[in-house]
Coordinates of C-alpha atoms in Angstrom, one line a residue:
Chain A
X340 CA 64.9 -222.6 154.0
X341 CA 68.2 -221.7 151.9
X342 CA 69.1 -223.8 148.9
X343 CA 72.6 -225.4 149.5
X344 CA 74.5 -223.6 146.7
X345 CA 77.1 -226.1 146.8
X346 CA 74.6 -228.8 145.4
X347 CA 72.4 -226.7 143.5
X348 CA 73.6 -225.1 140.2
X349 CA 73.2 -221.0 140.2
X350 CA 72.7 -220.9 136.5
X351 CA 69.2 -221.4 135.0
X352 CA 68.7 -224.5 132.9
X353 CA 68.2 -223.5 129.3
X354 CA 68.2 -226.8 127.7
X355 CA 68.4 -230.5 129.0
X356 CA 68.5 -233.6 126.8
X357 CA 70.5 -235.5 124.0
X358 CA 72.4 -234.1 121.2
X359 CA 73.8 -236.6 118.5
X360 CA 76.0 -235.4 115.7
X361 CA 77.6 -236.5 112.7
X362 CA 80.0 -234.0 110.7
X363 CA 81.3 -235.5 107.6
X364 CA 84.3 -234.4 105.7
X365 CA 86.5 -234.8 102.5
X366 CA 90.1 -236.1 102.8
X367 CA 91.3 -232.6 102.7
X368 CA 89.2 -231.8 105.8
X369 CA 86.5 -229.7 103.8
X370 CA 83.3 -230.4 105.5
X371 CA 80.5 -231.9 103.3
X372 CA 77.4 -232.8 105.4
X373 CA 76.7 -231.8 109.0
X374 CA 73.8 -233.5 111.0
X375 CA 72.8 -232.6 114.7
X376 CA 69.8 -234.3 116.3
X377 CA 68.4 -233.0 119.3
X378 CA 66.0 -234.9 121.7
X379 CA 65.2 -232.3 124.2
X380 CA 63.4 -233.1 127.5
X381 CA 63.5 -229.7 129.3
X382 CA 63.5 -226.2 127.7
X383 CA 61.4 -223.0 127.8
X384 CA 60.0 -224.2 124.6
X385 CA 58.9 -227.7 125.9
X386 CA 60.2 -231.2 124.8
X387 CA 60.5 -232.4 121.2
X388 CA 62.8 -233.9 118.5
X389 CA 64.7 -231.7 116.0
X390 CA 67.0 -232.6 113.1
X391 CA 69.3 -230.1 111.7
X392 CA 71.3 -231.2 108.3
X393 CA 73.4 -229.0 106.5
X394 CA 75.2 -229.7 103.4
X395 CA 76.5 -228.1 100.0
X396 CA 73.9 -225.8 98.5
X397 CA 71.8 -227.0 95.7
X398 CA 73.1 -230.4 95.7
X399 CA 70.0 -232.3 96.6
X400 CA 66.3 -231.0 95.2
X401 CA 64.9 -231.3 98.8
X402 CA 67.4 -228.9 100.2
X403 CA 68.4 -226.4 97.7
X404 CA 69.3 -223.9 100.2
X405 CA 71.8 -226.3 101.8
X406 CA 69.8 -226.9 105.0
X407 CA 67.0 -229.1 106.2
X408 CA 65.3 -228.9 109.4
X409 CA 62.7 -231.4 110.7
X410 CA 60.9 -231.0 114.1
X411 CA 57.9 -231.9 116.1
X412 CA 58.2 -228.7 118.0
X413 CA 58.4 -225.6 115.5
X414 CA 59.2 -223.1 118.6
X415 CA 62.0 -225.4 119.8
X416 CA 63.2 -225.6 116.3
X417 CA 63.5 -221.9 116.0
X418 CA 65.2 -221.6 119.4
X419 CA 67.8 -224.3 118.5
X420 CA 68.5 -222.8 115.0
X421 CA 68.3 -219.2 115.8
X422 CA 69.9 -219.0 119.4
X423 CA 71.4 -222.2 120.3
X424 CA 73.6 -223.1 117.5
X425 CA 74.5 -219.5 117.0
X426 CA 77.9 -220.0 117.9
X427 CA 78.2 -223.8 117.4
X428 CA 81.1 -224.6 115.0
X429 CA 81.3 -225.7 112.5
X430 CA 77.5 -225.1 111.9
X431 CA 77.4 -221.5 112.9
X432 CA 79.4 -220.4 109.8
X433 CA 77.3 -222.3 107.2
X434 CA 75.2 -219.8 105.3
X435 CA 72.0 -222.1 105.3
X436 CA 71.8 -222.2 109.1
X437 CA 70.0 -218.8 109.6
X438 CA 67.7 -219.6 106.8
X439 CA 66.3 -223.0 108.0
X440 CA 62.7 -223.4 108.2
X441 CA 61.4 -226.0 110.0
X442 CA 59.3 -228.9 108.4
X443 CA 57.1 -231.2 110.4
X444 CA 58.5 -234.4 111.5
X445 CA 55.8 -237.1 111.9
X446 CA 58.1 -240.1 112.6
X447 CA 61.1 -240.3 114.8
X448 CA 62.5 -244.0 115.2
X449 CA 65.4 -245.2 117.2
X450 CA 67.1 -248.4 117.1
X451 CA 70.0 -248.8 119.7
X452 CA 72.4 -251.6 119.8
X453 CA 75.6 -252.3 121.3
X454 CA 78.1 -250.2 119.6
X455 CA 75.6 -249.0 117.1
X456 CA 72.8 -246.4 116.9
X457 CA 70.3 -245.5 114.0
X458 CA 68.1 -242.6 114.0
X459 CA 65.3 -242.4 111.1
X460 CA 63.4 -239.1 110.7
X461 CA 60.6 -238.5 108.5
X462 CA 58.9 -235.6 107.2
X463 CA 56.5 -235.0 104.2
X464 CA 59.2 -234.7 101.8
X465 CA 62.5 -236.1 103.3
X466 CA 63.5 -239.1 105.1
X467 CA 66.9 -238.8 107.0
X468 CA 68.9 -241.8 108.4
X469 CA 71.8 -241.2 110.8
X470 CA 73.9 -244.0 111.6
X471 CA 76.4 -244.3 114.2
X472 CA 78.9 -247.5 114.6
X473 CA 81.9 -248.3 116.6
X474 CA 80.7 -246.4 119.3
X475 CA 83.1 -246.2 122.3
X476 CA 82.3 -246.0 126.0
X477 CA 80.7 -243.1 127.7
X478 CA 82.9 -240.2 129.2
X479 CA 81.2 -237.8 131.5
X480 CA 81.9 -234.1 130.9
X481 CA 81.6 -230.9 132.7
X482 CA 82.7 -227.8 130.6
X483 CA 82.4 -224.0 131.2
X484 CA 81.6 -221.5 128.6
X485 CA 85.0 -221.6 127.2
X486 CA 84.8 -225.3 126.0
X487 CA 81.0 -225.3 125.7
X488 CA 80.2 -225.5 121.8
X489 CA 77.6 -222.9 122.3
X490 CA 80.5 -220.4 123.7
X491 CA 77.8 -219.3 126.7
X492 CA 76.9 -222.4 128.7
X493 CA 78.1 -224.4 131.5
X494 CA 77.2 -228.0 130.5
X495 CA 77.5 -231.2 132.0
X496 CA 76.5 -234.8 130.4
X497 CA 77.9 -237.8 128.9
X498 CA 79.4 -238.4 125.3
X499 CA 80.2 -241.4 123.4
X500 CA 82.5 -240.9 120.3
X501 CA 81.7 -242.9 117.2
X502 CA 84.4 -244.1 114.9
X503 CA 82.0 -244.4 112.0
X504 CA 78.8 -242.3 110.8
X505 CA 76.8 -242.5 107.8
X506 CA 74.0 -240.1 106.8
X507 CA 71.5 -241.0 104.1
X508 CA 69.0 -238.5 102.5
X509 CA 66.0 -240.1 100.6
X510 CA 68.0 -243.5 100.8
X511 CA 70.9 -241.9 99.1
X512 CA 74.2 -242.0 101.2
X513 CA 75.6 -238.4 101.5
X514 CA 79.2 -237.9 100.7
X515 CA 82.0 -237.8 103.3
X516 CA 83.7 -239.4 106.1
X517 CA 84.3 -238.9 109.9
X518 CA 87.1 -236.8 110.9
X519 CA 88.5 -235.1 114.1
X520 CA 86.6 -232.5 115.6
X521 CA 87.5 -230.6 119.2
X522 CA 84.7 -231.3 121.6
X523 CA 84.6 -230.5 125.3
X524 CA 88.3 -230.3 125.6
X525 CA 88.6 -233.6 123.9
X526 CA 90.4 -234.1 120.3
X527 CA 87.5 -236.2 119.4
X528 CA 85.8 -238.1 116.6
X529 CA 83.4 -235.8 114.5
X530 CA 80.8 -238.4 115.0
X531 CA 79.2 -238.5 118.4
X532 CA 76.3 -239.4 120.8
X533 CA 75.9 -237.1 123.5
X534 CA 73.2 -238.0 126.3
X535 CA 71.8 -236.2 129.4
X536 CA 73.4 -232.9 128.6
X537 CA 72.3 -230.1 130.8
X538 CA 73.2 -226.7 129.4
X539 CA 73.1 -223.8 132.0
X540 CA 73.2 -220.0 131.1
X541 CA 71.2 -216.9 130.8
X542 CA 68.9 -216.8 127.8
X543 CA 70.1 -215.3 124.7
X544 CA 67.9 -213.1 122.3
X545 CA 67.8 -213.8 118.2
X546 CA 70.5 -211.0 118.2
X547 CA 72.7 -213.0 120.4
X548 CA 72.3 -210.8 123.4
X549 CA 72.2 -212.5 126.8
X550 CA 69.3 -211.6 129.0
X551 CA 69.6 -211.5 132.8
Chain B
X982 CA 95.7 -240.8 126.1
X983 CA 95.6 -238.1 128.9
X984 CA 92.2 -237.0 129.6
X985 CA 91.4 -233.1 129.7
X986 CA 90.3 -231.7 132.9
X987 CA 86.8 -231.5 131.6
X988 CA 86.4 -235.2 131.5
X989 CA 85.7 -237.1 134.8
X990 CA 88.1 -239.9 135.9
X991 CA 85.0 -242.0 136.7
X992 CA 82.9 -244.6 135.3
X993 CA 79.6 -243.7 134.0
X994 CA 77.1 -246.1 135.6
X995 CA 74.0 -244.9 134.1
X996 CA 72.3 -242.1 132.5
X997 CA 68.8 -241.1 131.4
X998 CA 65.6 -240.1 133.2
X999 CA 64.4 -241.2 136.7
X1000 CA 60.9 -240.1 137.8
X1001 CA 59.1 -241.0 140.8
X1002 CA 56.1 -240.4 143.3
X1003 CA 55.6 -241.6 146.8
X1004 CA 52.0 -241.5 148.2
X1005 CA 50.6 -241.2 151.7
X1006 CA 47.0 -241.7 153.0
X1007 CA 47.9 -240.0 156.1
X1008 CA 50.5 -237.3 156.5
X1009 CA 52.0 -239.1 159.4
X1010 CA 52.0 -242.6 158.2
X1011 CA 54.1 -244.5 155.9
X1012 CA 54.0 -244.4 152.1
X1013 CA 51.1 -246.4 150.6
X1014 CA 52.2 -246.3 147.1
X1015 CA 55.8 -245.9 145.9
X1016 CA 56.7 -245.7 141.9
X1017 CA 60.0 -245.0 140.2
X1018 CA 60.2 -244.8 136.4
X1019 CA 63.4 -245.0 134.4
X1020 CA 64.1 -244.1 130.9
X1021 CA 67.6 -245.3 130.5
X1022 CA 69.8 -243.9 127.6
X1023 CA 73.2 -245.4 128.5
X1024 CA 73.9 -248.5 131.1
X1025 CA 75.9 -251.6 131.3
X1026 CA 72.7 -253.2 130.0
X1027 CA 71.9 -251.1 127.4
X1028 CA 68.9 -249.0 127.0
X1029 CA 65.4 -249.5 128.1
X1030 CA 62.4 -248.6 130.1
X1031 CA 61.6 -249.8 133.8
X1032 CA 59.2 -249.1 136.1
X1033 CA 59.1 -250.2 139.9
X1034 CA 55.6 -249.9 141.4
X1035 CA 54.8 -250.8 144.8
X1036 CA 51.0 -250.5 145.1
X1037 CA 51.0 -252.0 148.4
X1038 CA 54.5 -251.4 149.8
X1039 CA 53.4 -252.9 153.3
X1040 CA 52.6 -256.3 151.7
X1041 CA 55.3 -258.8 150.7
X1042 CA 53.0 -260.4 148.2
X1043 CA 53.7 -259.8 144.5
X1044 CA 51.3 -260.4 141.8
X1045 CA 48.5 -261.5 141.7
X1046 CA 47.7 -260.5 145.1
X1047 CA 49.4 -257.1 145.2
X1048 CA 50.7 -255.0 142.3
X1049 CA 54.2 -254.9 143.6
X1050 CA 55.9 -255.1 140.3
X1051 CA 59.0 -254.4 138.1
X1052 CA 57.9 -253.7 134.7
X1053 CA 60.4 -253.4 131.7
X1054 CA 61.4 -253.8 128.2
X1055 CA 64.9 -255.0 129.3
X1056 CA 64.7 -257.3 132.1
X1057 CA 68.4 -257.4 132.6
X1058 CA 68.5 -253.6 133.0
X1059 CA 65.4 -253.9 135.4
X1060 CA 67.3 -256.4 137.5
X1061 CA 70.3 -254.2 137.3
X1062 CA 68.6 -251.2 138.4
X1063 CA 66.8 -253.0 141.3
X1064 CA 69.9 -254.7 142.7
X1065 CA 72.5 -251.7 141.9
X1066 CA 70.5 -248.7 142.4
X1067 CA 67.1 -249.0 144.3
X1068 CA 68.3 -251.4 146.7
X1069 CA 70.5 -248.6 147.9
X1070 CA 67.7 -246.2 148.6
X1071 CA 66.5 -246.6 152.0
X1072 CA 63.0 -245.5 151.5
X1073 CA 62.4 -248.2 148.9
X1074 CA 64.5 -251.1 150.1
X1075 CA 63.1 -251.0 153.6
X1076 CA 59.5 -251.9 152.8
X1077 CA 58.4 -255.5 152.9
X1078 CA 57.2 -255.2 149.2
X1079 CA 60.7 -254.8 147.9
X1080 CA 61.7 -258.2 149.0
X1081 CA 59.2 -259.9 146.7
X1082 CA 58.7 -258.0 143.6
X1083 CA 57.2 -259.6 140.6
X1084 CA 59.1 -259.1 137.3
X1085 CA 56.9 -258.5 134.3
X1086 CA 58.7 -258.5 130.9
X1087 CA 57.9 -257.1 127.5
X1088 CA 56.3 -253.9 128.3
X1089 CA 55.2 -251.8 125.6
X1090 CA 54.7 -248.1 125.6
X1091 CA 51.6 -246.7 123.7
X1092 CA 51.4 -243.5 121.8
X1093 CA 50.4 -240.7 123.9
X1094 CA 53.1 -241.3 126.7
X1095 CA 55.8 -238.9 127.5
X1096 CA 55.6 -235.0 128.0
X1097 CA 52.5 -232.7 127.6
X1098 CA 52.1 -229.2 128.0
X1099 CA 52.3 -228.7 131.6
X1100 CA 52.4 -232.4 132.7
X1101 CA 54.4 -235.7 132.0
X1102 CA 52.3 -238.7 131.5
X1103 CA 53.9 -242.4 131.3
X1104 CA 51.9 -245.3 130.3
X1105 CA 53.1 -248.9 130.2
X1106 CA 51.3 -252.0 129.0
X1107 CA 52.6 -255.4 130.4
X1108 CA 50.9 -258.8 130.2
X1109 CA 47.2 -257.7 130.8
X1110 CA 47.9 -254.8 133.1
X1111 CA 47.8 -251.1 132.3
X1112 CA 49.7 -248.7 134.5
X1113 CA 49.7 -245.1 134.0
X1114 CA 51.8 -242.4 136.0
X1115 CA 51.0 -238.5 135.7
X1116 CA 52.9 -235.5 137.0
X1117 CA 51.1 -232.3 137.1
X1118 CA 51.2 -228.8 138.5
X1119 CA 55.2 -228.7 137.5
X1120 CA 57.9 -226.5 139.0
X1121 CA 60.8 -225.0 137.3
X1122 CA 63.7 -226.8 136.5
X1123 CA 66.7 -226.8 138.7
X1124 CA 70.2 -228.3 138.0
X1125 CA 71.8 -230.4 140.7
X1126 CA 75.4 -231.6 141.5
X1127 CA 75.4 -234.0 144.2
X1128 CA 78.6 -235.6 145.6
X1129 CA 78.3 -239.2 146.7
X1130 CA 77.5 -238.5 150.3
X1131 CA 74.4 -236.4 149.4
X1132 CA 72.9 -239.0 147.0
X1133 CA 70.5 -242.1 148.1
X1134 CA 73.0 -244.8 147.2
X1135 CA 75.8 -242.8 148.8
X1136 CA 78.7 -244.4 146.4
X1137 CA 78.4 -242.3 143.4
X1138 CA 78.3 -238.9 142.1
X1139 CA 75.1 -237.4 140.4
X1140 CA 74.2 -234.7 138.0
X1141 CA 70.6 -234.1 137.1
X1142 CA 67.6 -231.6 136.5
X1143 CA 64.9 -231.7 139.3
X1144 CA 61.3 -230.8 138.2
X1145 CA 59.1 -230.9 141.0
X1146 CA 55.4 -232.0 140.7
X1147 CA 52.7 -230.7 143.1
X1148 CA 49.9 -233.2 142.0
X1149 CA 50.3 -236.7 140.6
X1150 CA 48.3 -239.7 139.8
X1151 CA 49.0 -243.5 139.7
X1152 CA 46.4 -245.6 137.8
X1153 CA 46.5 -249.3 137.8
X1154 CA 44.1 -250.9 135.2
X1155 CA 42.0 -247.8 135.6
X1156 CA 41.7 -247.6 139.5
X1157 CA 43.6 -244.6 140.9
X1158 CA 45.6 -245.6 143.7
X1159 CA 44.9 -243.5 147.0
X1160 CA 47.2 -241.3 148.8
X1161 CA 48.7 -237.7 148.5
X1162 CA 52.2 -236.4 148.0
X1163 CA 54.2 -235.6 150.9
X1164 CA 57.0 -232.9 151.6
X1165 CA 60.5 -233.7 151.6
X1166 CA 63.9 -231.6 151.3
X1167 CA 66.7 -232.1 148.6
X1168 CA 69.7 -229.8 148.5
X1169 CA 67.9 -227.3 150.8
X1170 CA 65.1 -227.3 148.5
X1171 CA 61.8 -227.7 150.0
X1172 CA 59.9 -230.0 147.6
X1173 CA 57.5 -232.8 147.3
X1174 CA 57.6 -236.5 146.8
X1175 CA 56.6 -236.2 143.3
X1176 CA 59.5 -235.7 141.1
X1177 CA 60.8 -235.8 137.6
X1178 CA 64.6 -236.1 137.1
X1179 CA 65.8 -235.5 133.7
X1180 CA 69.4 -235.6 132.1
X1181 CA 70.5 -237.7 135.0
X1182 CA 74.0 -239.0 135.1
X1183 CA 75.4 -241.3 137.9
X1184 CA 79.4 -241.4 138.1
X1185 CA 81.0 -243.9 139.9
X1186 CA 84.4 -242.4 141.4
X1187 CA 87.8 -243.6 140.7
X1188 CA 88.9 -245.7 143.5
X1189 CA 92.6 -245.2 142.6
X1190 CA 93.4 -242.1 140.6
X1191 CA 96.9 -242.8 139.9
X1192 CA 96.3 -246.1 138.6
X1193 CA 93.8 -244.8 136.4
X1194 CA 96.2 -242.3 135.0
X1195 CA 98.8 -244.7 134.4
X1196 CA 96.3 -246.9 132.7
X1197 CA 95.8 -244.2 130.1
X1198 CA 93.3 -242.0 132.0
X1199 CA 90.5 -244.4 131.0
X1200 CA 87.7 -244.6 133.3
X1201 CA 87.9 -247.5 135.7

């Protein structure tokens, strides 16, 4: 029996799940804090939840290097920070990304309401709260590698832009506001909730090489 | 605002996970137990968890005679999925049990539910009942893009990741329901009636694309 190639995607599924983001900036456009929360259902590293938070180095004692990664799956966290985000702007150029060492998250809590979402991530030495509000209706997207933030996947899924977002680290609100950021071909808000993303493409190595 | 080519001119109906298992006690007989588990992340009724279990599909009785139930933590979502989605799936809607389902609200999901290495286990508590679904011997994930005519409901487009299960269990209050998986074919893939659908999104097509564009490109 032959697979119906018009219905079955030819590329392997490297990751499936949700990616929620909040990129905060100053009025002059300078990024201050960048947060991505991954809730992965399918990957070669299994499922799990991983937070990546990048900010100005040395500003907060718990993240002197300028970065924080909390995960319940260390292998998945390694894959996300070393490979998946390699070309993901604006995180890819942040000096802390390559140095992140994941700490174990022991609590991941979600509060989802109409137009709002709160995610609370706790590790031994940090509690991060991500708040999105004024969340817009969902749009479905399908992009090739040219528009995928990773630069190497075909991706489908849905995205909801949020007009407001806040990030709290150990109860302290972090500096910055939501701005604009291109995403999936849209001139979009820099705060977003993306659900049911399917990221298809050949696996990459730590060096960025794509394996067949 | 004109939407770029990468954005669909259609309304997202719902998005999330949709796992199922259909069991038979004889290869040529009807299904003797049928379950659909939904973990919904986006829908007109908000997020939530919904389980449709027909432990005796041939019976038109609900609880307490037969465990033909819809268990959920969001009753509006449960009713929406049954009415707007499952009712359009021939295999489910055509059995006697579907006409008289018992709705159990306020389900809770205890620790231990979810994905484990090599298997997926979903446990729901509702009222005094405990229902456990386990998918084992999992296959590799395959991404599917199905136009409406290739889907069960036939009225919307589907994107999803299929993971086949070759062994499953349904436990109701500690009792395992009898039956085995059957074979089925989807998109030319020979698979089983035990399935995990992850990252699933249903998109209703635009009925009048020109009107949608004139309306600013917003989904209709």
